């Protein structure tokens, strides 16, 4: 009898655990650049080239610490570093020069170690995920190819929302495309802007060490804080 | 009379100040990569290419946080990240692959903003300075050309000393070439290894934000800590 009772209890507990676990299974919303793809340094150097072509000299580390913002905010922040104002036209030209310089560097770019394994694992486990990037499809396209992304995975780019990070729009749109509640989503990103956007969207934000957060000194550099194996 | 006395005092004080200032005029020992030349990101990406050619996948940020060590220590530290051992031969091959990849990127590299002005100002003021780099002459040569360095400025490279930074040898040799006491020298560098080497040499170390210190989170990122104008 004791045994039977134990079995009954176990079965009940196990069923409770399964239910709880089903309710708690999150969906993942991934940032792209610097989170799944190791392209931050190429972005930084492409901005240096673009700025130089526009007659602006700026040290590379000053560019790096602004990376992760959306294009518009980023250009304005960079130009505050140089104490210059630019017109909307000049800003557009800078973004075009950057896109051209970045395209020339695409062949050097690789997925972050572990990223392909992680995405494959999530797919195998049936865990929903989407990509939400401040980049435009023009730059994001080659990165998505690197990740060999299943075409069914939703991808939201800067072209599809009104405001980029740190506004929550990109992550909200990605959750909608997955047909899940944003409060059941985990946002994974490497920049302060990802985590600000996650908080504004009321999702749980997880910061990686692979990119801009280390630069900003906003997170510790202890290996055990690093969530993706191999990152 | 009052006026005369004041003038006499002023003259005496002014002469004292001059003497003290002459005794206190330091010489400067500059690190090269990341301190005078904005080449750290190109070094990092050249190491990524070299490692990939040797069959080793490593995230760019993991490479960056080891930059500034001498070649030998650096390769060992990188390989600890991958939990691999390599032979002396494989280490030499990695360094050769890095030098080749770096040479391909030289045309993208610029002096740090303000560096040329600073060196010109020191020359005009008759303040002695030298360069002490953990790099070998093969990689340093093109960087020295970028700085349009007066050929009379002493340059000590890794080829000329037994131990590189964080050992003090490079800075001790540079002070000797200037014919000044190391304790009258200010060491200016961007990496923890520069500052460790400065301390071991008993020179005053000054850390810049332009390179590896920001990555390591060892210094604050307040602009006012930044000593070289424009950096």
Coordinates of N, CA and C in Angstrom, one line a residue, chain A residues 40-225:
Chain A
X40 N 30.1 42.1 -35.3 CA 30.1 43.4 -34.8 C 31.4 44.2 -35.2
X41 N 32.5 43.5 -35.2 CA 33.8 44.2 -35.6 C 33.7 44.6 -37.1
X42 N 33.1 43.8 -37.9 CA 33.0 44.2 -39.3 C 32.1 45.4 -39.5
X43 N 31.0 45.4 -38.7 CA 30.1 46.6 -38.7 C 30.9 47.8 -38.2
X44 N 31.7 47.7 -37.1 CA 32.4 48.8 -36.6 C 33.4 49.4 -37.6
X45 N 34.1 48.5 -38.3 CA 35.1 48.9 -39.3 C 34.4 49.5 -40.5
X46 N 33.3 49.0 -40.9 CA 32.5 49.5 -42.0 C 32.1 50.9 -41.7
X47 N 31.6 51.2 -40.4 CA 31.3 52.6 -40.0 C 32.5 53.5 -40.1
X48 N 33.7 53.0 -39.7 CA 34.9 53.8 -39.7 C 35.2 54.2 -41.2
X49 N 35.1 53.3 -42.1 CA 35.3 53.6 -43.5 C 34.3 54.6 -44.0
X50 N 33.0 54.4 -43.7 CA 31.9 55.3 -44.1 C 32.2 56.8 -43.6
X51 N 32.5 56.8 -42.3 CA 32.8 58.2 -41.7 C 34.0 58.8 -42.4
X52 N 35.0 58.1 -42.6 CA 36.2 58.6 -43.3 C 35.8 59.2 -44.7
X53 N 35.0 58.4 -45.4 CA 34.6 58.8 -46.7 C 33.8 60.1 -46.6
X54 N 33.1 60.3 -45.5 CA 32.4 61.6 -45.3 C 33.2 62.7 -44.6
X55 N 34.5 62.4 -44.5 CA 35.5 63.4 -44.0 C 35.5 63.5 -42.5
X56 N 35.0 62.4 -41.8 CA 35.0 62.4 -40.3 C 35.9 61.4 -39.8
X57 N 36.9 61.8 -39.0 CA 37.9 60.9 -38.3 C 37.3 60.6 -36.9
X58 N 37.2 59.3 -36.7 CA 36.7 58.9 -35.3 C 37.4 57.6 -35.0
X59 N 37.9 57.5 -33.7 CA 38.6 56.3 -33.3 C 37.6 55.1 -33.3
X60 N 38.1 53.9 -33.6 CA 37.3 52.7 -33.7 C 36.6 52.4 -32.4
X61 N 37.2 52.6 -31.3 CA 36.6 52.2 -30.0 C 35.4 53.1 -29.7
X62 N 35.4 54.4 -30.2 CA 34.3 55.3 -30.0 C 33.1 54.8 -30.8
X63 N 33.4 54.2 -32.0 CA 32.3 53.7 -32.8 C 31.7 52.5 -32.1
X64 N 32.6 51.6 -31.7 CA 32.1 50.3 -31.1 C 31.2 50.5 -29.9
X65 N 31.4 51.5 -29.1 CA 30.6 51.7 -27.9 C 29.2 52.2 -28.2
X66 N 28.9 52.6 -29.5 CA 27.6 53.0 -29.9 C 26.9 52.0 -30.7
X67 N 27.5 50.9 -31.0 CA 27.0 49.9 -31.9 C 25.8 49.2 -31.2
X68 N 24.8 48.8 -31.9 CA 23.6 48.2 -31.4 C 22.4 49.0 -31.4
X69 N 22.6 50.4 -31.4 CA 21.5 51.3 -31.6 C 21.0 51.1 -33.1
X70 N 19.8 51.6 -33.3 CA 19.3 51.6 -34.7 C 20.1 52.6 -35.5
X71 N 20.1 52.5 -36.8 CA 20.8 53.3 -37.7 C 20.7 54.8 -37.4
X72 N 19.5 55.3 -37.2 CA 19.2 56.7 -37.1 C 19.9 57.2 -35.8
X73 N 19.5 56.6 -34.6 CA 20.1 57.0 -33.3 C 21.6 56.8 -33.4
X74 N 22.1 55.8 -34.0 CA 23.5 55.5 -34.1 C 24.3 56.6 -34.7
X75 N 23.8 57.0 -35.9 CA 24.5 58.1 -36.6 C 24.5 59.4 -35.8
X76 N 23.4 59.7 -35.2 CA 23.3 60.9 -34.3 C 24.3 60.8 -33.2
X77 N 24.3 59.6 -32.5 CA 25.2 59.5 -31.4 C 26.7 59.6 -31.8
X78 N 27.0 59.0 -32.9 CA 28.4 59.1 -33.4 C 28.8 60.6 -33.7
X79 N 27.8 61.3 -34.2 CA 28.2 62.7 -34.6 C 28.2 63.6 -33.3
X80 N 27.5 63.2 -32.3 CA 27.7 63.9 -31.0 C 29.2 63.8 -30.6
X81 N 29.8 62.6 -30.8 CA 31.2 62.3 -30.4 C 32.1 63.3 -31.1
X82 N 31.7 63.7 -32.4 CA 32.6 64.6 -33.1 C 32.1 66.0 -33.0
X83 N 31.0 66.2 -32.2 CA 30.5 67.6 -31.9 C 30.1 68.3 -33.2
X84 N 29.5 67.5 -34.2 CA 29.0 68.0 -35.4 C 27.5 67.7 -35.6
X85 N 26.9 68.6 -36.3 CA 25.5 68.3 -36.7 C 25.5 67.8 -38.2
X86 N 24.6 66.9 -38.5 CA 24.5 66.6 -39.9 C 23.0 66.6 -40.3
X87 N 22.8 66.8 -41.6 CA 21.5 66.9 -42.1 C 20.9 65.5 -42.3
X88 N 19.6 65.3 -42.5 CA 19.0 64.0 -42.8 C 19.7 63.4 -44.0
X89 N 19.9 64.2 -45.0 CA 20.6 63.7 -46.3 C 21.9 63.1 -46.0
X90 N 22.7 63.9 -45.2 CA 24.1 63.4 -44.9 C 24.0 62.1 -44.1
X91 N 23.0 62.0 -43.2 CA 22.8 60.7 -42.4 C 22.5 59.6 -43.3
X92 N 21.6 59.8 -44.3 CA 21.3 58.8 -45.3 C 22.5 58.3 -46.1
X93 N 23.3 59.3 -46.4 CA 24.5 59.0 -47.2 C 25.5 58.1 -46.4
X94 N 25.6 58.5 -45.1 CA 26.5 57.7 -44.2 C 26.0 56.3 -44.1
X95 N 24.7 56.1 -43.9 CA 24.1 54.7 -43.8 C 24.4 54.0 -45.1
X96 N 24.3 54.6 -46.3 CA 24.5 54.0 -47.5 C 26.0 53.6 -47.7
X97 N 26.9 54.5 -47.3 CA 28.3 54.2 -47.3 C 28.7 53.0 -46.4
X98 N 28.0 53.0 -45.2 CA 28.3 51.9 -44.3 C 27.8 50.6 -44.9
X99 N 26.6 50.6 -45.5 CA 26.1 49.3 -46.1 C 27.0 48.8 -47.1
X100 N 27.5 49.7 -48.0 CA 28.5 49.3 -49.0 C 29.7 48.7 -48.4
X101 N 30.3 49.4 -47.4 CA 31.6 48.9 -46.8 C 31.3 47.6 -46.1
X102 N 30.2 47.4 -45.5 CA 29.8 46.2 -44.8 C 29.7 45.0 -45.8
X103 N 29.0 45.3 -46.9 CA 28.8 44.3 -47.9 C 30.2 43.7 -48.4
X104 N 31.2 44.6 -48.4 CA 32.5 44.2 -48.9 C 33.2 43.2 -47.8
X105 N 32.7 43.3 -46.6 CA 33.3 42.5 -45.5 C 32.5 41.2 -45.2
X106 N 31.4 41.0 -45.9 CA 30.5 39.9 -45.5 C 31.2 38.5 -45.6
X107 N 32.1 38.4 -46.5 CA 32.8 37.1 -46.7 C 33.7 36.7 -45.4
X108 N 34.0 37.7 -44.6 CA 34.9 37.4 -43.4 C 34.0 37.0 -42.2
X109 N 32.7 37.1 -42.3 CA 31.8 36.9 -41.2 C 31.4 35.5 -41.0
X110 N 31.3 35.1 -39.7 CA 30.9 33.7 -39.3 C 29.8 33.7 -38.3
X111 N 29.0 32.6 -38.2 CA 28.1 32.5 -37.1 C 28.9 32.5 -35.8
X112 N 28.4 32.9 -34.7 CA 29.1 32.7 -33.4 C 29.2 31.2 -33.1
X113 N 30.3 30.8 -32.5 CA 30.4 29.4 -32.2 C 29.3 29.0 -31.3
X114 N 28.6 27.9 -31.6 CA 27.5 27.4 -30.8 C 26.1 27.9 -31.3
X115 N 26.1 28.9 -32.1 CA 24.8 29.5 -32.5 C 24.0 28.5 -33.4
X116 N 24.7 27.9 -34.4 CA 24.0 26.9 -35.2 C 23.5 25.7 -34.4
X117 N 24.3 25.2 -33.5 CA 23.8 24.1 -32.6 C 22.6 24.5 -31.8
X118 N 22.7 25.7 -31.3 CA 21.5 26.1 -30.4 C 20.2 26.2 -31.2
X119 N 20.3 26.8 -32.4 CA 19.1 27.0 -33.2 C 18.6 25.6 -33.6
X120 N 19.5 24.7 -34.0 CA 19.1 23.3 -34.4 C 18.4 22.6 -33.2
X121 N 19.0 22.8 -32.0 CA 18.4 22.2 -30.8 C 17.0 22.7 -30.5
X122 N 16.9 24.0 -30.6 CA 15.5 24.6 -30.4 C 14.5 24.0 -31.4
X123 N 14.9 23.9 -32.6 CA 14.0 23.4 -33.7 C 13.6 22.0 -33.4
X124 N 14.6 21.2 -33.0 CA 14.4 19.7 -32.7 C 13.4 19.6 -31.5
X125 N 13.6 20.5 -30.5 CA 12.7 20.4 -29.3 C 11.4 21.1 -29.5
X126 N 11.2 21.7 -30.7 CA 9.9 22.3 -31.0 C 9.7 23.6 -30.2
X127 N 10.8 24.2 -29.8 CA 10.7 25.5 -29.1 C 10.6 26.7 -30.1
X128 N 9.6 27.5 -30.1 CA 9.5 28.5 -31.1 C 10.5 29.6 -30.9
X129 N 11.0 30.1 -32.0 CA 11.9 31.3 -31.9 C 11.8 32.1 -33.2
X130 N 12.2 33.4 -33.0 CA 12.2 34.3 -34.1 C 13.4 35.2 -34.0
X131 N 13.7 36.0 -35.1 CA 14.8 36.9 -35.1 C 14.2 38.3 -35.2
X132 N 14.8 39.2 -34.4 CA 14.4 40.6 -34.4 C 15.6 41.5 -34.5
X133 N 15.9 42.1 -35.6 CA 17.1 42.9 -35.8 C 16.9 44.3 -36.2
X134 N 17.8 45.2 -35.6 CA 17.7 46.6 -36.0 C 18.3 46.9 -37.4
X135 N 18.9 45.8 -38.0 CA 19.4 46.0 -39.3 C 18.3 45.9 -40.3
X136 N 18.6 46.4 -41.5 CA 17.7 46.3 -42.6 C 17.9 45.0 -43.4
X137 N 16.9 44.5 -44.1 CA 17.0 43.2 -44.8 C 18.2 43.1 -45.7
X138 N 18.6 44.2 -46.3 CA 19.7 44.3 -47.2 C 21.0 43.7 -46.5
X139 N 21.2 44.2 -45.2 CA 22.4 43.7 -44.5 C 22.1 42.3 -43.8
X140 N 20.9 42.1 -43.4 CA 20.5 40.9 -42.6 C 20.5 39.7 -43.5
X141 N 20.1 39.8 -44.7 CA 19.9 38.7 -45.6 C 21.1 37.7 -45.6
X142 N 22.4 38.3 -45.9 CA 23.5 37.4 -45.9 C 23.8 36.7 -44.6
X143 N 23.4 37.4 -43.5 CA 23.6 36.8 -42.1 C 22.7 35.6 -41.9
X144 N 21.4 35.8 -42.4 CA 20.4 34.7 -42.2 C 20.9 33.5 -43.0
X145 N 21.5 33.7 -44.2 CA 22.0 32.6 -45.0 C 23.1 31.8 -44.2
X146 N 24.0 32.6 -43.5 CA 25.0 32.0 -42.7 C 24.5 31.1 -41.6
X147 N 23.3 31.4 -41.1 CA 22.7 30.6 -40.0 C 21.8 29.5 -40.6
X148 N 21.8 29.4 -41.9 CA 21.0 28.3 -42.6 C 19.6 28.2 -41.9
X149 N 19.0 29.4 -41.8 CA 17.7 29.5 -41.1 C 16.5 28.8 -41.8
X150 N 15.8 28.0 -41.1 CA 14.5 27.5 -41.7 C 13.7 28.6 -42.1
X151 N 13.2 28.6 -43.4 CA 12.4 29.8 -43.9 C 11.1 30.0 -43.1
X152 N 10.7 29.0 -42.3 CA 9.5 29.2 -41.5 C 9.8 30.1 -40.2
X153 N 11.1 30.3 -39.9 CA 11.4 31.1 -38.7 C 11.1 32.6 -39.0
X154 N 10.2 33.3 -38.2 CA 9.9 34.7 -38.5 C 11.2 35.6 -38.3
X155 N 11.3 36.5 -39.2 CA 12.4 37.5 -39.1 C 11.8 38.9 -39.2
X156 N 12.0 39.7 -38.2 CA 11.6 41.1 -38.3 C 12.8 42.0 -38.4
X157 N 12.8 42.8 -39.4 CA 13.9 43.7 -39.6 C 13.4 45.2 -39.4
X158 N 14.4 46.1 -39.4 CA 14.1 47.5 -39.2 C 13.1 48.0 -40.2
X159 N 13.1 47.4 -41.4 CA 12.2 47.9 -42.5 C 10.7 47.7 -42.1
X160 N 10.4 46.8 -41.2 CA 9.0 46.4 -40.9 C 8.4 47.1 -39.7
X161 N 9.1 47.9 -38.9 CA 8.5 48.6 -37.8 C 8.9 50.0 -37.8
X162 N 8.1 50.8 -37.0 CA 8.3 52.3 -37.1 C 9.5 52.7 -36.3
X163 N 9.7 52.0 -35.1 CA 10.8 52.4 -34.2 C 11.7 51.2 -33.9
X164 N 13.0 51.4 -34.0 CA 13.9 50.3 -33.7 C 14.3 50.3 -32.2
X165 N 15.2 49.4 -31.8 CA 15.6 49.3 -30.4 C 16.3 50.6 -30.1
X166 N 16.2 51.2 -28.9 CA 15.7 50.5 -27.7 C 14.2 50.6 -27.6
X167 N 13.4 51.0 -28.6 CA 12.0 50.8 -28.6 C 11.6 49.3 -28.7
X168 N 10.5 49.0 -28.1 CA 10.1 47.5 -28.1 C 9.6 47.0 -29.3
X169 N 9.3 47.8 -30.3 CA 8.5 47.4 -31.5 C 9.0 46.1 -32.2
X170 N 10.3 46.0 -32.4 CA 10.9 44.8 -33.1 C 10.5 43.5 -32.4
X171 N 10.7 43.5 -31.0 CA 10.4 42.3 -30.3 C 8.9 42.0 -30.2
X172 N 8.1 43.1 -30.1 CA 6.7 42.9 -30.0 C 6.2 42.3 -31.4
X173 N 6.7 42.8 -32.5 CA 6.3 42.3 -33.8 C 6.7 40.8 -33.9
X174 N 7.9 40.5 -33.4 CA 8.4 39.1 -33.5 C 7.5 38.1 -32.7
X175 N 7.1 38.6 -31.5 CA 6.2 37.7 -30.7 C 4.9 37.5 -31.4
X176 N 4.4 38.6 -32.0 CA 3.1 38.5 -32.7 C 3.3 37.5 -33.9
X177 N 4.4 37.6 -34.6 CA 4.6 36.6 -35.7 C 4.6 35.2 -35.3
X178 N 5.1 35.0 -34.0 CA 5.2 33.6 -33.4 C 3.8 33.2 -32.8
X179 N 2.9 34.2 -32.8 CA 1.6 34.0 -32.2 C 1.7 33.6 -30.7
X180 N 2.6 34.2 -30.0 CA 2.8 34.0 -28.5 C 2.7 35.3 -27.8
X181 N 2.5 35.2 -26.5 CA 2.4 36.5 -25.7 C 3.9 36.9 -25.4
X182 N 4.1 38.2 -25.5 CA 5.4 38.7 -25.3 C 5.9 38.4 -23.9
X183 N 5.0 38.3 -22.9 CA 5.4 38.0 -21.6 C 5.9 36.5 -21.4
X184 N 5.7 35.7 -22.4 CA 6.2 34.3 -22.4 C 7.5 34.2 -23.2
X185 N 8.0 35.4 -23.6 CA 9.2 35.3 -24.4 C 10.5 35.7 -23.7
X186 N 11.6 35.1 -24.1 CA 12.9 35.4 -23.6 C 13.6 36.1 -24.8
X187 N 14.1 37.4 -24.5 CA 14.8 38.1 -25.5 C 16.3 37.9 -25.2
X188 N 17.0 37.5 -26.3 CA 18.4 37.2 -26.1 C 19.2 38.2 -27.0
X189 N 20.1 39.0 -26.4 CA 20.8 40.0 -27.2 C 22.1 40.3 -26.6
X190 N 23.0 41.0 -27.3 CA 24.3 41.3 -26.8 C 24.5 42.8 -26.5
X191 N 23.4 43.6 -26.7 CA 23.6 45.0 -26.5 C 22.7 45.6 -25.5
X192 N 23.1 46.7 -24.9 CA 22.2 47.4 -23.9 C 20.9 47.7 -24.6
X193 N 20.9 48.0 -25.9 CA 19.7 48.4 -26.6 C 18.7 47.2 -26.6
X194 N 19.2 46.0 -26.8 CA 18.4 44.8 -26.7 C 17.7 44.7 -25.4
X195 N 18.5 44.9 -24.3 CA 17.9 44.7 -23.0 C 16.9 45.8 -22.6
X196 N 17.2 47.0 -23.1 CA 16.3 48.1 -22.8 C 15.0 47.8 -23.6
X197 N 15.1 47.4 -24.8 CA 13.9 47.1 -25.6 C 13.1 45.9 -25.0
X198 N 13.8 44.9 -24.4 CA 13.2 43.8 -23.8 C 12.4 44.2 -22.6
X199 N 13.0 45.1 -21.8 CA 12.3 45.6 -20.6 C 11.1 46.4 -21.0
X200 N 11.2 47.2 -22.0 CA 10.1 48.0 -22.5 C 8.9 47.2 -23.0
X201 N 9.3 46.0 -23.6 CA 8.3 45.1 -24.1 C 7.8 44.2 -23.0
X202 N 8.3 44.2 -21.8 CA 8.0 43.4 -20.7 C 8.3 41.9 -21.0
X203 N 9.4 41.7 -21.7 CA 9.9 40.3 -21.9 C 11.1 40.1 -20.9
X204 N 11.5 38.9 -20.7 CA 12.7 38.7 -19.9 C 13.9 38.8 -20.9
X205 N 14.9 39.7 -20.5 CA 16.0 39.9 -21.3 C 17.2 39.1 -20.8
X206 N 17.9 38.5 -21.7 CA 19.2 37.8 -21.4 C 20.3 38.4 -22.2
X207 N 21.4 38.9 -21.5 CA 22.5 39.5 -22.2 C 23.6 38.6 -22.4
X208 N 24.2 38.6 -23.6 CA 25.3 37.7 -23.9 C 26.6 38.6 -23.9
X209 N 27.7 37.9 -23.7 CA 29.0 38.6 -23.7 C 29.7 38.7 -25.0
X210 N 29.0 38.2 -26.1 CA 29.7 38.1 -27.4 C 29.9 39.5 -28.1
X211 N 29.2 40.5 -27.6 CA 29.3 41.7 -28.4 C 29.5 43.0 -27.6
X212 N 28.5 43.8 -27.6 CA 28.6 45.2 -27.2 C 28.6 45.3 -25.7
X213 N 27.9 44.4 -24.9 CA 27.8 44.5 -23.5 C 29.2 44.5 -22.8
X214 N 30.1 43.7 -23.3 CA 31.4 43.7 -22.7 C 32.1 45.1 -22.8
X215 N 32.0 45.6 -24.1 CA 32.5 47.0 -24.3 C 31.9 48.0 -23.3
X216 N 30.6 47.9 -23.1 CA 30.0 48.9 -22.3 C 30.3 48.7 -20.8
X217 N 30.9 47.6 -20.5 CA 31.2 47.3 -19.0 C 29.9 47.1 -18.2
X218 N 28.8 46.8 -18.9 CA 27.5 46.7 -18.2 C 27.3 45.3 -17.6
X219 N 28.1 44.3 -18.0 CA 27.9 43.0 -17.4 C 29.3 42.5 -17.0
X220 N 29.3 41.5 -16.1 CA 30.5 40.9 -15.6 C 31.1 40.1 -16.8
X221 N 32.4 39.8 -16.7 CA 33.0 38.9 -17.7 C 33.2 37.5 -17.2
X222 N 32.5 37.1 -16.2 CA 32.7 35.7 -15.7 C 32.1 34.7 -16.7
X223 N 32.9 33.7 -17.0 CA 32.5 32.8 -18.0 C 31.2 32.2 -17.7
X224 N 30.9 32.0 -16.4 CA 29.6 31.3 -16.0 C 28.4 32.1 -16.3
X225 N 28.6 33.5 -16.6 CA 27.4 34.3 -16.9 C 27.0 34.0 -18.4

